[in-house]
XYZ file of N, CA and C in Angstrom:
306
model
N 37.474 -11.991 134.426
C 38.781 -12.564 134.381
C 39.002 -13.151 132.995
N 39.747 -12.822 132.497
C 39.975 -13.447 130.655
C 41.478 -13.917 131.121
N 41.784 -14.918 130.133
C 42.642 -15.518 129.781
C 43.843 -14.634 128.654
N 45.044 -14.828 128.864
C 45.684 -14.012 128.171
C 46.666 -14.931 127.550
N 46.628 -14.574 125.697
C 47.111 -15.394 125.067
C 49.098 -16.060 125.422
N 49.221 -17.022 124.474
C 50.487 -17.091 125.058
C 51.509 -16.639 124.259
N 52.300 -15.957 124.710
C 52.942 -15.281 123.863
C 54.028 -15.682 122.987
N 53.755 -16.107 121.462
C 54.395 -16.979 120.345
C 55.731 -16.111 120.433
N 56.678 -17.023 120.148
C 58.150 -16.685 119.817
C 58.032 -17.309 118.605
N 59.080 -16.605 117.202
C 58.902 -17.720 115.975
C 59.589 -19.092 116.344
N 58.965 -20.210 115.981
C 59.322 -21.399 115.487
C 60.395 -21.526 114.683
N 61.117 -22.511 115.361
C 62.429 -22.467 114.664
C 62.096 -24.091 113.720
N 62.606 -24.189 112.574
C 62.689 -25.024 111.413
C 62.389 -26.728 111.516
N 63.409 -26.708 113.103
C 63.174 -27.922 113.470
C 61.943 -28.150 114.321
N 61.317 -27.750 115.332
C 60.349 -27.615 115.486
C 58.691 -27.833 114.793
N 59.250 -26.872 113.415
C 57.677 -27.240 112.640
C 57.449 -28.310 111.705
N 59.313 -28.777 111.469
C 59.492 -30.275 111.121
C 59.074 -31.493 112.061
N 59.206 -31.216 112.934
C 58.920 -32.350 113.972
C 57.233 -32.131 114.204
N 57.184 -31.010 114.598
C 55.312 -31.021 114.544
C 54.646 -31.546 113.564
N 54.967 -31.601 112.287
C 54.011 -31.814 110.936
C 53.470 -33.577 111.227
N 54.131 -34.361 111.602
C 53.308 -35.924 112.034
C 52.194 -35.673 112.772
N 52.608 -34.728 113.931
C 52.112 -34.328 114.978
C 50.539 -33.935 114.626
N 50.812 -33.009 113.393
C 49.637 -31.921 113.498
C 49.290 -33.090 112.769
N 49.484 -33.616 111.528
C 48.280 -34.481 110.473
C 47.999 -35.382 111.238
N 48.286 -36.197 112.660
C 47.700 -37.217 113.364
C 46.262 -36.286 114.112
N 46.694 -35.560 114.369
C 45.770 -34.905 115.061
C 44.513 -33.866 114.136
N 45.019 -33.796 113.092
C 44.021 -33.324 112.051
C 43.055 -34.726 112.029
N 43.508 -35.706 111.525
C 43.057 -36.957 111.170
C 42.134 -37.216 112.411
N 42.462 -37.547 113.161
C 41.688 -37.667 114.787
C 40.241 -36.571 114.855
N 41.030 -35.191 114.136
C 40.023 -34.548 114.208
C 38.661 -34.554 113.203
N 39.280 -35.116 112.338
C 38.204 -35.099 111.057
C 37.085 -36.129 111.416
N 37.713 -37.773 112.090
C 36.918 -38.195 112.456
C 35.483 -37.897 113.356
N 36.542 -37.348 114.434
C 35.637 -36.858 116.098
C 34.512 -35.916 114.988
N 34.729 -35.161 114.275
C 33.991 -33.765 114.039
C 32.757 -34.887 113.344
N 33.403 -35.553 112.244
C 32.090 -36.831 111.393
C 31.197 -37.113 112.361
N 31.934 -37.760 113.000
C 30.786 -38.869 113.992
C 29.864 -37.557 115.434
N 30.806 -36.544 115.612
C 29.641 -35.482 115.835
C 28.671 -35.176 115.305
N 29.092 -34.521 113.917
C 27.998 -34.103 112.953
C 26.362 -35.191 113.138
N 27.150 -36.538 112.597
C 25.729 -37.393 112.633
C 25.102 -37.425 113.685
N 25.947 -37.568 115.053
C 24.676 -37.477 116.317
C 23.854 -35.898 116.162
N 24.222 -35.226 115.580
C 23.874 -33.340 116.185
C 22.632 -33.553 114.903
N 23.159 -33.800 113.792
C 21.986 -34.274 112.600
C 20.571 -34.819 112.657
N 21.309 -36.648 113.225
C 20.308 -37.306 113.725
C 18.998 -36.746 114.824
N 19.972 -35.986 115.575
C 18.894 -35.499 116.697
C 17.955 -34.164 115.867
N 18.646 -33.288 115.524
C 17.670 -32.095 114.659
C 16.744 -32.834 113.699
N 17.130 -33.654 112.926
C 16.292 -33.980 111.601
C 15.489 -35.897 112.266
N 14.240 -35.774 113.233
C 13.762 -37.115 113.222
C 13.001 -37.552 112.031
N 12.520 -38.816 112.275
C 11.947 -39.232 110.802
C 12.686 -40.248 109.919
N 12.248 -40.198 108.675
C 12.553 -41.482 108.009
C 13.971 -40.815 107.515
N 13.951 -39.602 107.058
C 15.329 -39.057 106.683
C 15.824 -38.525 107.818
N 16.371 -39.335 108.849
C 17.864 -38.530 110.191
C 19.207 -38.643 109.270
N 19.235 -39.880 108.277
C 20.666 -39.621 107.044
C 20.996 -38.646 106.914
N 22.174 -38.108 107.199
C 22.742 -37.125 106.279
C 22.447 -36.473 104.758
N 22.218 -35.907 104.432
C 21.488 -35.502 102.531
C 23.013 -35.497 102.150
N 23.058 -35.845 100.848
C 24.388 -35.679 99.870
C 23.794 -34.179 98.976
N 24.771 -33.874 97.979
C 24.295 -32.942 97.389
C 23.129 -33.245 95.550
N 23.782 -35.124 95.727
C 23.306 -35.550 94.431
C 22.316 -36.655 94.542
N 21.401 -36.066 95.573
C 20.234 -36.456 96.230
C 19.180 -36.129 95.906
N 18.460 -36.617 94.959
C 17.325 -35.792 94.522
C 16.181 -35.425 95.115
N 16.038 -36.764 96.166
C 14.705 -36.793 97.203
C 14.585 -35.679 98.246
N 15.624 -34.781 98.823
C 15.913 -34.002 99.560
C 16.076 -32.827 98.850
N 15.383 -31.815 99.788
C 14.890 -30.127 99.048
C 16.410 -29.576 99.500
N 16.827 -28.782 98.156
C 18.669 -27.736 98.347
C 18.552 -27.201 99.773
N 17.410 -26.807 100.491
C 17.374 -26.072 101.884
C 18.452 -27.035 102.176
N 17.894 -27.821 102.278
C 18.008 -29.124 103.241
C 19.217 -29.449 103.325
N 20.042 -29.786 102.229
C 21.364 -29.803 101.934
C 22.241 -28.822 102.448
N 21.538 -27.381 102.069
C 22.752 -26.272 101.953
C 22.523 -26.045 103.654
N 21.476 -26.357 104.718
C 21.684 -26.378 106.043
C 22.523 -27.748 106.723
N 22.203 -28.373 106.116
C 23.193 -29.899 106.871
C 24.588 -29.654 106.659
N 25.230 -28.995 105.135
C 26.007 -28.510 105.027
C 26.560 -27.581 105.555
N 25.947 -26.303 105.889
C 26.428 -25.321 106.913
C 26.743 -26.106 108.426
N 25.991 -26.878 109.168
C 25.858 -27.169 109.876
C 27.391 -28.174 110.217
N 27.176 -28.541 109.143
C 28.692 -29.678 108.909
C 29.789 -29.081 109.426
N 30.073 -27.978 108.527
C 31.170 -26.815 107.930
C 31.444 -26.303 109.477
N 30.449 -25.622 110.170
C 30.431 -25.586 111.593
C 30.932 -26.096 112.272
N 30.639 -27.445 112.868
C 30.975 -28.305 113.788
C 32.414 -28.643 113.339
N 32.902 -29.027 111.937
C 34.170 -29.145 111.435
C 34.904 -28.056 111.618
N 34.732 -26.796 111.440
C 35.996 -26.011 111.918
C 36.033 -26.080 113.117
N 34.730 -26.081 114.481
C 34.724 -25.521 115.612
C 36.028 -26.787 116.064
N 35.343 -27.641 116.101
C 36.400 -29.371 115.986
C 37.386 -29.274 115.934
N 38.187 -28.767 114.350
C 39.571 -28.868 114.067
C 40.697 -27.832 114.764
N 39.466 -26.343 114.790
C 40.474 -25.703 115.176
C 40.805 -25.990 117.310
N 39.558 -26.392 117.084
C 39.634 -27.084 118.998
C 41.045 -28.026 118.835
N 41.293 -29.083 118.240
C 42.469 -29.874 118.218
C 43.536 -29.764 118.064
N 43.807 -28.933 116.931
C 44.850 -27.934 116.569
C 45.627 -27.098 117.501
N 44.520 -26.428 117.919
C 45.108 -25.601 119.408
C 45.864 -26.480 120.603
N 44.690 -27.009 120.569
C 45.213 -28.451 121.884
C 46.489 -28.778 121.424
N 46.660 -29.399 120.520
C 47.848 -29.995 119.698
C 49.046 -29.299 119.757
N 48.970 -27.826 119.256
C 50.372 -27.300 119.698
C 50.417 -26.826 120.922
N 49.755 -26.876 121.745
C 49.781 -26.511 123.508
C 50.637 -27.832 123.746
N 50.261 -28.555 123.567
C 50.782 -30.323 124.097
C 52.087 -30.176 123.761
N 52.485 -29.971 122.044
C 53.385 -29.695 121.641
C 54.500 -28.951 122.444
N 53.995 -27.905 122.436
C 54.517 -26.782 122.975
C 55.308 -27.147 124.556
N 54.291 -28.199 125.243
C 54.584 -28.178 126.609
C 55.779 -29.694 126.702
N 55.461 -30.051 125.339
C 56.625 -31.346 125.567
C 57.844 -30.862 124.778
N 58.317 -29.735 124.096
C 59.377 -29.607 123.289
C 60.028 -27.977 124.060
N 58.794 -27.287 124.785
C 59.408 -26.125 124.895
C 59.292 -24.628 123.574
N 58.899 -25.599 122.074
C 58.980 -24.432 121.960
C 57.296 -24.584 120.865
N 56.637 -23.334 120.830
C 55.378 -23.250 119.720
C 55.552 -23.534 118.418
N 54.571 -24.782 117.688
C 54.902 -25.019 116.494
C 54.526 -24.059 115.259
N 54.295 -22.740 116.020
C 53.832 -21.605 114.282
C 54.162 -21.016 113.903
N 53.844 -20.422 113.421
C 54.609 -19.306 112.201
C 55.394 -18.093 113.537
């Protein structure tokens, strides 16, 4: 049984004007939620004296190390944003009637 997308009509002007608060509150919301994910998902993979996050201008920490916490980041941040996003114009969508996209 799959789910079948919903079928976009274009967005009319006023619509993606009125969404834009909409979407950057909910970007914002999202950037947080995805942060404070990352560090629990971090903390738990990496125990030890370093569970910190690595920066990139970290000398004590090997580039692996970085360029995986980083992937790992990058990950959880899109999976996150685009999770909210979606949500966001569904909500949208179901309180105005019409889809905020292109």
């Amino acid at each position: 049984m799959t789910k079948t997308a919903i079928p976009e009509t274009p967005a009319s002007t006023s619509a993606k004007i009125l969404y834009r608060p909409f979407g950057i509150a909910s970007s914002m919301i999202g950037g947080l939620a995805a942060s404070a994910i990352f560090k629990q998902v971090y903390k738990r993979a990496v125990k030890g004296d370093k569970a910190d996050v690595p920066g990139p201008l970290q000398s004590e920490y090997l580039l692996r190390q970085i360029l995986v916490a980083a992937a790992i980041q990058g990950v959880i941040y899109s999976v996150v944003k685009a999770s909210i996003d979606r949500a966001g114009a569904r909500t949208f969508q179901k309180w105005t009637g019409e889809w905020p996209g292109s």
